[in-house]
Short mmCIF file of C-alpha atoms and ligand atoms in Angstrom, two decimals:
data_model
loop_
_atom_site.label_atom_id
_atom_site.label_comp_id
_atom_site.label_asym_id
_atom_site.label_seq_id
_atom_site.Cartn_x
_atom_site.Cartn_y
_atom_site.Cartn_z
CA UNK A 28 124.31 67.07 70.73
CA UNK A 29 122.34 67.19 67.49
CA UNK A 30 123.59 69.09 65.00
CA UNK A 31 120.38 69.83 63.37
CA UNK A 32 119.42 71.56 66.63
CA UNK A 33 122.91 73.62 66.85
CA UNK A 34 123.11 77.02 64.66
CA UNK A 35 126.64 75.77 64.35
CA UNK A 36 127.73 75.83 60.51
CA UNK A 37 131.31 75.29 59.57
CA UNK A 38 132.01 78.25 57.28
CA UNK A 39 134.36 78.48 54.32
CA UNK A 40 136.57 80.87 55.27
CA UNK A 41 138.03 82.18 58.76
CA UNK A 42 138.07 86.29 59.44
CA UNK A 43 140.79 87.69 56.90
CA UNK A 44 143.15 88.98 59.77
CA UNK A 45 143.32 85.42 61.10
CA UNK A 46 146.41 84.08 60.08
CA UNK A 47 147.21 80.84 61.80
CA UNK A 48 146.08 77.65 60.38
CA UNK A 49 144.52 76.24 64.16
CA UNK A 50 143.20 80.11 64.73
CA UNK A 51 141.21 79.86 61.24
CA UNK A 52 140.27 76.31 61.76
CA UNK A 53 138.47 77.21 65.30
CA UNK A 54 136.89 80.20 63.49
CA UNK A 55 136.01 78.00 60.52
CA UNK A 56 134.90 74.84 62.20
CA UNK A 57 132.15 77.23 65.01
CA UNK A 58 134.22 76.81 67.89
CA UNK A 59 134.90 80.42 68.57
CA UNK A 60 133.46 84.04 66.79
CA UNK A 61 135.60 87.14 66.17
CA UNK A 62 134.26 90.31 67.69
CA UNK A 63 137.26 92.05 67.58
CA UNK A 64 141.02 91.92 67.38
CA UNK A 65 141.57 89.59 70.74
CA UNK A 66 138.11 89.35 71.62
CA UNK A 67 136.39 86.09 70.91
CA UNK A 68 133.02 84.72 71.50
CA UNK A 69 133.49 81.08 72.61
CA UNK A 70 130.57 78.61 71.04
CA UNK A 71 129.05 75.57 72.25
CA UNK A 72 131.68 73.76 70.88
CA UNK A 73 134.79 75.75 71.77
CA UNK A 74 132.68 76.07 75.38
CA UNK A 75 133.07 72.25 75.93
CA UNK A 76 136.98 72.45 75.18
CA UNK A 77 137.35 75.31 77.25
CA UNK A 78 135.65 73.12 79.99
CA UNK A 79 137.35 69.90 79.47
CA UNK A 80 140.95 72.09 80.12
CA UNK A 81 139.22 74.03 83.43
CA UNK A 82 138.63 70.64 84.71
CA UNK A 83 142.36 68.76 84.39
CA UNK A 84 143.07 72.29 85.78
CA UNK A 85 141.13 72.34 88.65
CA UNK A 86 141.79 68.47 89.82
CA UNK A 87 145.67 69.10 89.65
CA UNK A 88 145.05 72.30 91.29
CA UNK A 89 142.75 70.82 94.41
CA UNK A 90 144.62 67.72 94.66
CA UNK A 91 147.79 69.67 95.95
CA UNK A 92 145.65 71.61 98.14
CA UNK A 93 144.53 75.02 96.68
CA UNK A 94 141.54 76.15 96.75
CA UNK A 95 139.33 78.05 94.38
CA UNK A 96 137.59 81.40 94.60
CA UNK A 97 135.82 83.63 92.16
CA UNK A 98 137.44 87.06 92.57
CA UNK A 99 135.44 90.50 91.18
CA UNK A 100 136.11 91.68 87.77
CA UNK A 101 135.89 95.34 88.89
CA UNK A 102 138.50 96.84 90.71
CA UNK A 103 138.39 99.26 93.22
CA UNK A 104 141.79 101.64 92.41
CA UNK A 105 142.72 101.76 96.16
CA UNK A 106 144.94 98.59 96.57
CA UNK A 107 146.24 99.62 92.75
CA UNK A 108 147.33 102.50 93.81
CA UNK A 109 149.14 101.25 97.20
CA UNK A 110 151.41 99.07 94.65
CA UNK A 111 152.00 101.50 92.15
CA UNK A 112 149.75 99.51 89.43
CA UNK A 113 146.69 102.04 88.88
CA UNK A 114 148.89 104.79 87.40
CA UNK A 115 147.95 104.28 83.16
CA UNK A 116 152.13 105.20 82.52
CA UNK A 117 153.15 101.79 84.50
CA UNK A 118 150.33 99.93 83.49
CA UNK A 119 149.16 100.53 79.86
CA UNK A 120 146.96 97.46 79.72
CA UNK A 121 144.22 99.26 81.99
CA UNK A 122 140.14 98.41 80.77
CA UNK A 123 138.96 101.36 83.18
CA UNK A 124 135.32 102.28 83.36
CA UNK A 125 134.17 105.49 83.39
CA UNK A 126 131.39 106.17 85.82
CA UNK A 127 128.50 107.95 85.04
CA UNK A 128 128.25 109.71 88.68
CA UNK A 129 132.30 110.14 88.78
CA UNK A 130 135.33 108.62 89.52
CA UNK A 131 136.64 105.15 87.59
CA UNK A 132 136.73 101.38 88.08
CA UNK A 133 139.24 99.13 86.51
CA UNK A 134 138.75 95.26 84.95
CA UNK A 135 140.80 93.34 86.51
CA UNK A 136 144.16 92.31 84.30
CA UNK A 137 145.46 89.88 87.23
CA UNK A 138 144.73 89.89 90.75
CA UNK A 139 147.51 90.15 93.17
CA UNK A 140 146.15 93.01 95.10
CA UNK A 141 142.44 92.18 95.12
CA UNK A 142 143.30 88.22 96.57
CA UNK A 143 146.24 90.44 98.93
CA UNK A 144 143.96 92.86 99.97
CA UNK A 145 140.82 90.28 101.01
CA UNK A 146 142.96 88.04 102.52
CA UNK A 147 144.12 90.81 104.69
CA UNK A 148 140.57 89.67 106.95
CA UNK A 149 141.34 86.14 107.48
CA UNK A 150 144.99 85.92 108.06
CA UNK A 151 146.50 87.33 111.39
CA UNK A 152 148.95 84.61 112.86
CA UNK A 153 151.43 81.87 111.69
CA UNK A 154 148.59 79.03 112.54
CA UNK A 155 146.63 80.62 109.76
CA UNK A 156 149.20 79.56 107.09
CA UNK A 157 150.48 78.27 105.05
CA UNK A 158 147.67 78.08 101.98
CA UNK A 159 146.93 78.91 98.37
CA UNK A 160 143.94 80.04 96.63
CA UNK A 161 143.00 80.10 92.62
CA UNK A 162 140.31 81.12 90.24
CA UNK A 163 139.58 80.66 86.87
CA UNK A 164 138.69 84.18 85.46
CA UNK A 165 138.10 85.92 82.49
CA UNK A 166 141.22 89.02 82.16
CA UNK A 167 141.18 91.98 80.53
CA UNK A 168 144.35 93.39 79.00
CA UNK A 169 144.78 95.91 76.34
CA UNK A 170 147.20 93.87 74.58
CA UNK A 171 148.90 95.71 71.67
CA UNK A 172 149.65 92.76 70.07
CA UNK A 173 146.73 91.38 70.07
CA UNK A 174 146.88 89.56 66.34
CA UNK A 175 147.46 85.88 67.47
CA UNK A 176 143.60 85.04 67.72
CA UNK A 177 142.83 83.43 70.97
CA UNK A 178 146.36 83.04 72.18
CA UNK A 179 146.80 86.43 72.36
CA UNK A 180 143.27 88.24 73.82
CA UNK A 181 142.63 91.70 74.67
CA UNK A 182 139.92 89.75 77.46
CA UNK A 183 141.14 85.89 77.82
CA UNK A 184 140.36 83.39 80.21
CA UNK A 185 143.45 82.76 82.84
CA UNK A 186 143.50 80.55 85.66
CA UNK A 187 145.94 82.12 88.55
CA UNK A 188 147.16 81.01 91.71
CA UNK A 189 148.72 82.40 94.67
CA UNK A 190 150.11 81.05 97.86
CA UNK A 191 150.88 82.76 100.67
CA UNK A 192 153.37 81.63 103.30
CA UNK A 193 155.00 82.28 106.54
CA UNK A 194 158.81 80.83 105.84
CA UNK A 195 160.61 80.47 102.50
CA UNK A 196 161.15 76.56 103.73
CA UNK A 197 156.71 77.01 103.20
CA UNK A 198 157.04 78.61 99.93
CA UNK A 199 159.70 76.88 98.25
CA UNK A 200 157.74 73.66 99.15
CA UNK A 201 154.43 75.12 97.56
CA UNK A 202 156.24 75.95 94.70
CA UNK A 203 157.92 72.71 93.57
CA UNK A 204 154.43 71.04 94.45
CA UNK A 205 152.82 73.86 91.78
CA UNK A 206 156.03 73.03 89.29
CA UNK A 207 155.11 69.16 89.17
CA UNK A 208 151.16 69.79 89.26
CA UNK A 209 151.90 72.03 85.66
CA UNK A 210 153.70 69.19 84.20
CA UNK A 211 150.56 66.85 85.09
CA UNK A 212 148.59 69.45 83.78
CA UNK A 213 150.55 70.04 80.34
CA UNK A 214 150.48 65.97 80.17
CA UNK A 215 146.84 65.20 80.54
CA UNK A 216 146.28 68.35 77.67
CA UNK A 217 148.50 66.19 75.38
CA UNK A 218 151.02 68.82 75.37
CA UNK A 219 153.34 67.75 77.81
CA UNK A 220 156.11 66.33 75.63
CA UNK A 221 156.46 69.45 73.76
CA UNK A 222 156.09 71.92 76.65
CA UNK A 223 159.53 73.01 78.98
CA UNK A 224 159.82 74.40 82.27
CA UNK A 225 161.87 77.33 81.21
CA UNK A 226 163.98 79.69 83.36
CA UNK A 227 162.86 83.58 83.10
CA UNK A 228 163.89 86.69 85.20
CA UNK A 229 162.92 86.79 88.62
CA UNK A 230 162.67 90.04 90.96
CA UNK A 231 163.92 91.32 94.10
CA UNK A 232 162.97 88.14 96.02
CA UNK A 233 164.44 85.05 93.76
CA UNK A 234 166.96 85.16 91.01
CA UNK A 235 164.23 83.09 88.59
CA UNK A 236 160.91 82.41 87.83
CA UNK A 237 159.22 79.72 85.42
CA UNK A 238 157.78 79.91 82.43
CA UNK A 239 155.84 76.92 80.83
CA UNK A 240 156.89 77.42 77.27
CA UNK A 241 155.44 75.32 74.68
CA UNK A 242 156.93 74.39 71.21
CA UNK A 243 154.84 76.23 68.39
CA UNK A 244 155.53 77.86 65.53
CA UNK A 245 153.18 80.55 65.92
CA UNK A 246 154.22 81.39 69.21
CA UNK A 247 155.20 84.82 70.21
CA UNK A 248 158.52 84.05 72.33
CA UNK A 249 161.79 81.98 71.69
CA UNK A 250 163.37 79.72 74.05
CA UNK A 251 167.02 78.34 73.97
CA UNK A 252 167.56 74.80 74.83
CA UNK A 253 169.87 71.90 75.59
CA UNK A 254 167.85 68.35 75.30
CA UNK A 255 170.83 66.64 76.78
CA UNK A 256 171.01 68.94 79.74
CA UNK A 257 168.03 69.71 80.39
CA UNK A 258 168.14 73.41 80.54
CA UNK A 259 165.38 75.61 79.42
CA UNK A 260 165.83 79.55 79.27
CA UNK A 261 163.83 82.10 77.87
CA UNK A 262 165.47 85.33 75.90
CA UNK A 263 165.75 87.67 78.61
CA UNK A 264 167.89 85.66 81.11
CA UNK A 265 170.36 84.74 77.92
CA UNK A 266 173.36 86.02 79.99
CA UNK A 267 176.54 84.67 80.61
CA UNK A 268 176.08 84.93 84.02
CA UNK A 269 173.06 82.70 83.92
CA UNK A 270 174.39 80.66 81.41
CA UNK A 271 177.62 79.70 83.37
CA UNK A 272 174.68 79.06 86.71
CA UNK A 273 173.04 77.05 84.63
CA UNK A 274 176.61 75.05 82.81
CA UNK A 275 175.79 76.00 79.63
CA UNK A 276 177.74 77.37 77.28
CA UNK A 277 175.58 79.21 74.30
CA UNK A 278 176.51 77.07 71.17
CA UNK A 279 174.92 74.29 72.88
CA UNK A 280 171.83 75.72 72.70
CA UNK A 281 169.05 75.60 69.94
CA UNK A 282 166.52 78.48 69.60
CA UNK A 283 163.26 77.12 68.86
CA UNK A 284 159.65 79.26 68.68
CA UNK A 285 157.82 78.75 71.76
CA UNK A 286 154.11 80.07 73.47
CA UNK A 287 154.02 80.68 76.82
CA UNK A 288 151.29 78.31 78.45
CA UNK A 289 151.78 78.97 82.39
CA UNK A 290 154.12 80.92 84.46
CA UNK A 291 155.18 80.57 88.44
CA UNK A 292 156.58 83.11 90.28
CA UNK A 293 158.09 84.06 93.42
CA UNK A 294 156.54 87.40 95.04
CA UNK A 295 157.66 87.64 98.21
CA UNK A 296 156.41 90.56 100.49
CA UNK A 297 155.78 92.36 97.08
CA UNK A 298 152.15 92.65 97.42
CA UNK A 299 151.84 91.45 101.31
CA UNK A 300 154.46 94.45 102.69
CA UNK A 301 152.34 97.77 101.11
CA UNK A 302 149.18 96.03 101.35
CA UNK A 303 149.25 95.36 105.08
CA UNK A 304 149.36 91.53 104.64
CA UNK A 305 150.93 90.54 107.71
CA UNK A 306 150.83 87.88 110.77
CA UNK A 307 152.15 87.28 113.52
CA UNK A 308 154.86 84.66 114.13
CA UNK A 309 155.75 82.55 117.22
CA UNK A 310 157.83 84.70 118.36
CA UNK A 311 155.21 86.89 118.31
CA UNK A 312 156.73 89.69 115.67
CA UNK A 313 154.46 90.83 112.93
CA UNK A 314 155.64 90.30 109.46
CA UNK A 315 154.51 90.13 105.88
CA UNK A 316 153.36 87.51 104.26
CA UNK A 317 155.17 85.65 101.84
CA UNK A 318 153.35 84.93 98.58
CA UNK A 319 153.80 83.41 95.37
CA UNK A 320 152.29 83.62 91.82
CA UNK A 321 151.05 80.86 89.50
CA UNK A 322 149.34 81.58 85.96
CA UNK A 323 148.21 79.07 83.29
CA UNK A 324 146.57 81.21 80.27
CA UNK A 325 143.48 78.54 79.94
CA UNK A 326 142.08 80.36 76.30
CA UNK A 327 145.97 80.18 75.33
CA UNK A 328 146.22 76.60 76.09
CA UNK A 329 143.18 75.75 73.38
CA UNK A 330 144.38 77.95 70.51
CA UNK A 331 148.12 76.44 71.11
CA UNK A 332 146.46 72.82 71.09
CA UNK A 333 144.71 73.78 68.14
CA UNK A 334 147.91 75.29 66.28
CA UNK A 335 149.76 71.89 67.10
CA UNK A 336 147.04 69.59 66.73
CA UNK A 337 145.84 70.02 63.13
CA UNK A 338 146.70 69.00 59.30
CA UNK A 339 145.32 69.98 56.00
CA UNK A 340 141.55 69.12 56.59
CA UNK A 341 141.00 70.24 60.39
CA UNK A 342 141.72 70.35 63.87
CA UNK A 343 142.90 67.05 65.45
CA UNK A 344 141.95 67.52 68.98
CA UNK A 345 143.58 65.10 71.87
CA UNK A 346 140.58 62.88 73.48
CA UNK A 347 140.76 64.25 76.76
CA UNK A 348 139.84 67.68 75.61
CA UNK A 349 137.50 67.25 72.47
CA UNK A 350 134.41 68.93 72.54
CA UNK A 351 132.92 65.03 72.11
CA UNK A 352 134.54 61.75 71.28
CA UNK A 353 132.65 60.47 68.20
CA UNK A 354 130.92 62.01 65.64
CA UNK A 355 128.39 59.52 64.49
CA UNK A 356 126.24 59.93 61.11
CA UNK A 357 123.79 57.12 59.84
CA UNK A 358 123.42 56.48 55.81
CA UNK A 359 120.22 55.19 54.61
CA UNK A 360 117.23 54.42 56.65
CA UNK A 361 118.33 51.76 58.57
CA UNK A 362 121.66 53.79 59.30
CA UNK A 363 120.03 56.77 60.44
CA UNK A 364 117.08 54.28 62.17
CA UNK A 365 120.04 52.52 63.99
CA UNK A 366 122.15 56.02 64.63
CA UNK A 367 119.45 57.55 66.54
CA UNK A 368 119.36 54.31 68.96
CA UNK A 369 123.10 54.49 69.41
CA UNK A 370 122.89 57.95 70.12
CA UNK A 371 119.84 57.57 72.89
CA UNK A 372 121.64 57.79 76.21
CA UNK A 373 124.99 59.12 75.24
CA UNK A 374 123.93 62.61 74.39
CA UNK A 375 127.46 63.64 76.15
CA UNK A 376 129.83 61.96 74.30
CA UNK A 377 128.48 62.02 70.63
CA UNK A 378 128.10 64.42 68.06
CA UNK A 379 125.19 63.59 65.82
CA UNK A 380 124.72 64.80 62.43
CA UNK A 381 121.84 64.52 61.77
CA UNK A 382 121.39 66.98 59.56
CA UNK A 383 119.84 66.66 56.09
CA UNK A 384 123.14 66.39 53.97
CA UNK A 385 125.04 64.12 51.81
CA UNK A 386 127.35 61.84 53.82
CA UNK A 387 130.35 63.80 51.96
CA UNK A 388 130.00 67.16 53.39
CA UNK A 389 129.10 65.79 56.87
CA UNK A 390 132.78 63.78 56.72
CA UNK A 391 134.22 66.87 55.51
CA UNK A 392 132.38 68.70 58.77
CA UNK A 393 133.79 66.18 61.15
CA UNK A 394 137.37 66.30 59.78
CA UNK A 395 137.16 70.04 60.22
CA UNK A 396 135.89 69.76 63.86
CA UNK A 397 138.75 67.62 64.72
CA UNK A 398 136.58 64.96 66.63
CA UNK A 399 138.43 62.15 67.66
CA UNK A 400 135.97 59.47 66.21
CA UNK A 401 133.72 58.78 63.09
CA UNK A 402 131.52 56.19 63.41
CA UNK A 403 129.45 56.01 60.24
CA UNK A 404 126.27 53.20 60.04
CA UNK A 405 124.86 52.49 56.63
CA UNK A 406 122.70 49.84 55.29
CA UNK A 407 126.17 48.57 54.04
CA UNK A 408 127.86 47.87 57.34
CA UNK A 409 124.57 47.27 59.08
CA UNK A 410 124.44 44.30 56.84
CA UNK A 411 127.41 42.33 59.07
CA UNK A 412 126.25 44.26 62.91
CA UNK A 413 128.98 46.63 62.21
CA UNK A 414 129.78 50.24 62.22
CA UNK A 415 132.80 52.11 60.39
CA UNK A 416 135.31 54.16 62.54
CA UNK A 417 137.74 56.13 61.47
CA UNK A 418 140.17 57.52 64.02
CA UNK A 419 140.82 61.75 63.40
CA UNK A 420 144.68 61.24 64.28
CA UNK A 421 145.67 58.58 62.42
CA UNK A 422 142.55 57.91 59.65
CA UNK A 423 142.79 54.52 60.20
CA UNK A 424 139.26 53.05 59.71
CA UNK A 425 137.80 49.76 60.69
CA UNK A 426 134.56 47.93 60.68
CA UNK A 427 133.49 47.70 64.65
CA UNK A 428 130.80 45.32 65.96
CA UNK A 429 127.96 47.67 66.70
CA UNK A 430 127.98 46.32 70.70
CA UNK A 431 131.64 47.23 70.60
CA UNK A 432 131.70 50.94 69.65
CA UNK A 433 132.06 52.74 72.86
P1 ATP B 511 152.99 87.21 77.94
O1 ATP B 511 154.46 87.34 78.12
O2 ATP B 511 152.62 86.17 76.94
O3 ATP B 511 152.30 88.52 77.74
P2 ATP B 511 152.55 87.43 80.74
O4 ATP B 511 153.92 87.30 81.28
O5 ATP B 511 151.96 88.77 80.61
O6 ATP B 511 152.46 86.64 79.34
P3 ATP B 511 151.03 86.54 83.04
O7 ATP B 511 150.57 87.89 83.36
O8 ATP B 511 151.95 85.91 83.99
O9 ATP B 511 151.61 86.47 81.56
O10 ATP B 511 149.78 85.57 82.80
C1 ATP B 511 149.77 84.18 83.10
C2 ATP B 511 149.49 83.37 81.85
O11 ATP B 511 148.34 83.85 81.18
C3 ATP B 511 150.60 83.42 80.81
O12 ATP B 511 151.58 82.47 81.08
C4 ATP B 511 149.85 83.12 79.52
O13 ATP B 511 149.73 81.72 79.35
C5 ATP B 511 148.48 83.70 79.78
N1 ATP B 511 148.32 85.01 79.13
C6 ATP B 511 148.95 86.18 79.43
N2 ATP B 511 148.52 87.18 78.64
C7 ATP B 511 147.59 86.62 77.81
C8 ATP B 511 146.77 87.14 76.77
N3 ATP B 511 146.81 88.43 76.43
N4 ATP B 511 145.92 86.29 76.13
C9 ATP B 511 145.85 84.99 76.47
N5 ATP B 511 146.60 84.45 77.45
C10 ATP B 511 147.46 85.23 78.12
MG1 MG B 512 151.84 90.03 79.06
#
């Protein structure tokens, strides 16, 4: 991308209510616009990150077998109100639309009964399963604690999962399958060293579930832990009772601030038994389906990375998810002569700035936008065939042959 052809601008200062370094560097740096409190535009840059995550979501995701759909955002209240979810004094979060002609329609805020309710059609015996479908859909939630910019929306991008079985033997399978895939997941984001597979309250079918809690400062939840161990637990399940399950006594743990990044959960007939989910088995009795949940907040995921992943000048994004890998700007007219032939053909992977600006505030631009790569040609280092690049992470900066860049 050129940057003379963008209406990106970094901007001085990030919305007032923003108060997390990463959320005002985002704002600052044109990845993402404030509309209102947990509702974000997402910009050509912040776009491409977005994208970059969907993608090491969606490989993990197909590569153990599930399969993606695109569910509706508007709900008809019918299956809500079979579970119990439509009613506004369970469910505060509700979006609902008012129709003009009568009645209401909600936005969805997760989608266990729409997936339950369709897949009511296509499943009907034992042969038929097991299977598990996700999408990668925007949510809308009336969060009332919506102040933690984009890891916190009101409307936020989520990527859930569900898999629906005919034995536990089935779902217990799926799920350690989904528990390993989130690791790979939180490792290929560059996250997965800080990020614990945490143990969280279950329901009526499974003592636990699993939260995916990731080590932030600005994160809304704290998590108790023992390195040594390897036990993970979140506040609500800090019980004896758990505790002595798990073997571990509370002074050995450390509270640290956490975000949660992913969930998994065990459903059961939950949704299947007053949704009419059922099949039949071999023995030829009908019975519900058993199903499972899986959620990875995808718009969480980038404003956590970006908390992490910053220092005093900018964000400090991990290669795999950067908007672009270099950020190239030419000095003098041979530099910007030779920039604009080094840029031909790899449109994809560089940012140019080519704008008409001293070199200073187009470093101080590509700090800010946290792209892993400056590669600067002047005159100067033209002189030897060479090209200066400075690595984000570490600022290290060397002279590069100019064949040897990329
Ligand atoms: P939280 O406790 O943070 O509200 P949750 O238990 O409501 O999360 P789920 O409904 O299971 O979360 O959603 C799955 C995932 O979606 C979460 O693990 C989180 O990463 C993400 N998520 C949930 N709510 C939001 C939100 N308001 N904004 C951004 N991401 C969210
Ligand atoms: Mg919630």
């Amino acid at each position: 991308m050129r940057l003379s052809q963008s209406f990106i601008k970094t901007l001085r200062s990030a919305p007032k209510d923003e108060t997390a370094r990463g959320a005002q560097y985002l704002s600052r740096a044109g990845y993402i616009y404030k509309e209102l409190a947990g509702v974000y535009d997402y910009l050509p840059l912040g776009l491409r990150v977005l994208d970059n995550i969907k993608t090491i979501v969606r490989e993990e995701l197909n590569n153990i077998g599930a399969e993606e759909c695109l569910m509706s955002t508007l709900q008809n209240p019918e299956p809500w109100i079979k579970t119990d979810r439509w009613d506004i004094e369970k469910m505060d979060i509700w979006f609902r639309t008012q129709l003009a002609a009568g009645g209401e329609l909600g936005l969805g805020p997760t989608h266990e009964e729409p997936f339950t309710e369709m897949l009511r059609n296509y499943v009907s015996s034992y042969k038929d399963l097991p299977f598990a479908v996700y999408q990668i859909q925007t949510k809308f939630r009336n969060e009332l604690r919506a102040k933690s910019g984009i890891m916190r929306g009101r409307e936020f991008l989520m990527k859930d999962m569900y898999s629906f079985c005919a034995t536990t033997e089935d779902h217990d399978k799926f799920y350690h399958e989904a528990e390993k895939a989130y690791m790979r997941i939180y490792d290929r984001l560059g996250i997965g060293n800080d990020t614990y597979e945490t143990f969280a309250s279950g329901g009526v079918f499974s003592k636990y579930s699993h939260e995916f809690q990731t080590i932030c400062e600005v994160g809304e939840d704290n998590i108790y832990y023992n390195k040594d161990k390897s036990v993970v637990l979140n506040e609500e399940v800090l019980i004896d009772e758990v505790m002595n399950d798990l073997g571990v006594k509370r002074d050995e743990l450390e509270m640290t601030k956490a975000a949660e990044v992913g969930n998994i959960f065990t459903l059961g007939t939950k949704f299947s038994a007053p949704l009419g989910l059922e099949f039949t088995d071999q023995a030829g009795e009908r019975k519900p389906v058993l199903m499972g949940c899986y959620g990875i907040g995808i718009s969480r995921v980038m404003g956590v990375i970006a908390e992490k992943m910053c220092d005093d000048k900018g964000l400090v994004w991990p290669e795999n998810i950067a908007p672009y890998k270099y950020y190239l700007i030419g000095i003098g007219d041979e530099g910007m002569k030779k920039a604009e032939e080094l840029y031909h053909g790899r449109e994809e992977e560089i940012l140019f700035d080519d704008r008409d600006l001293r070199p200073g505030e187009k470093f101080t631009d590509a700090e800010l936008m946290g792209i892993p790569y400056r590669v600067v040609v002047s005159d100067k280092t033209l002189a030897d065939g060479k090209a200066e690049v400075t690595d984000r992470k570490t600022g290290e900066t060397k002279l590069v042959a100019l064949t040897e860049i990329f």
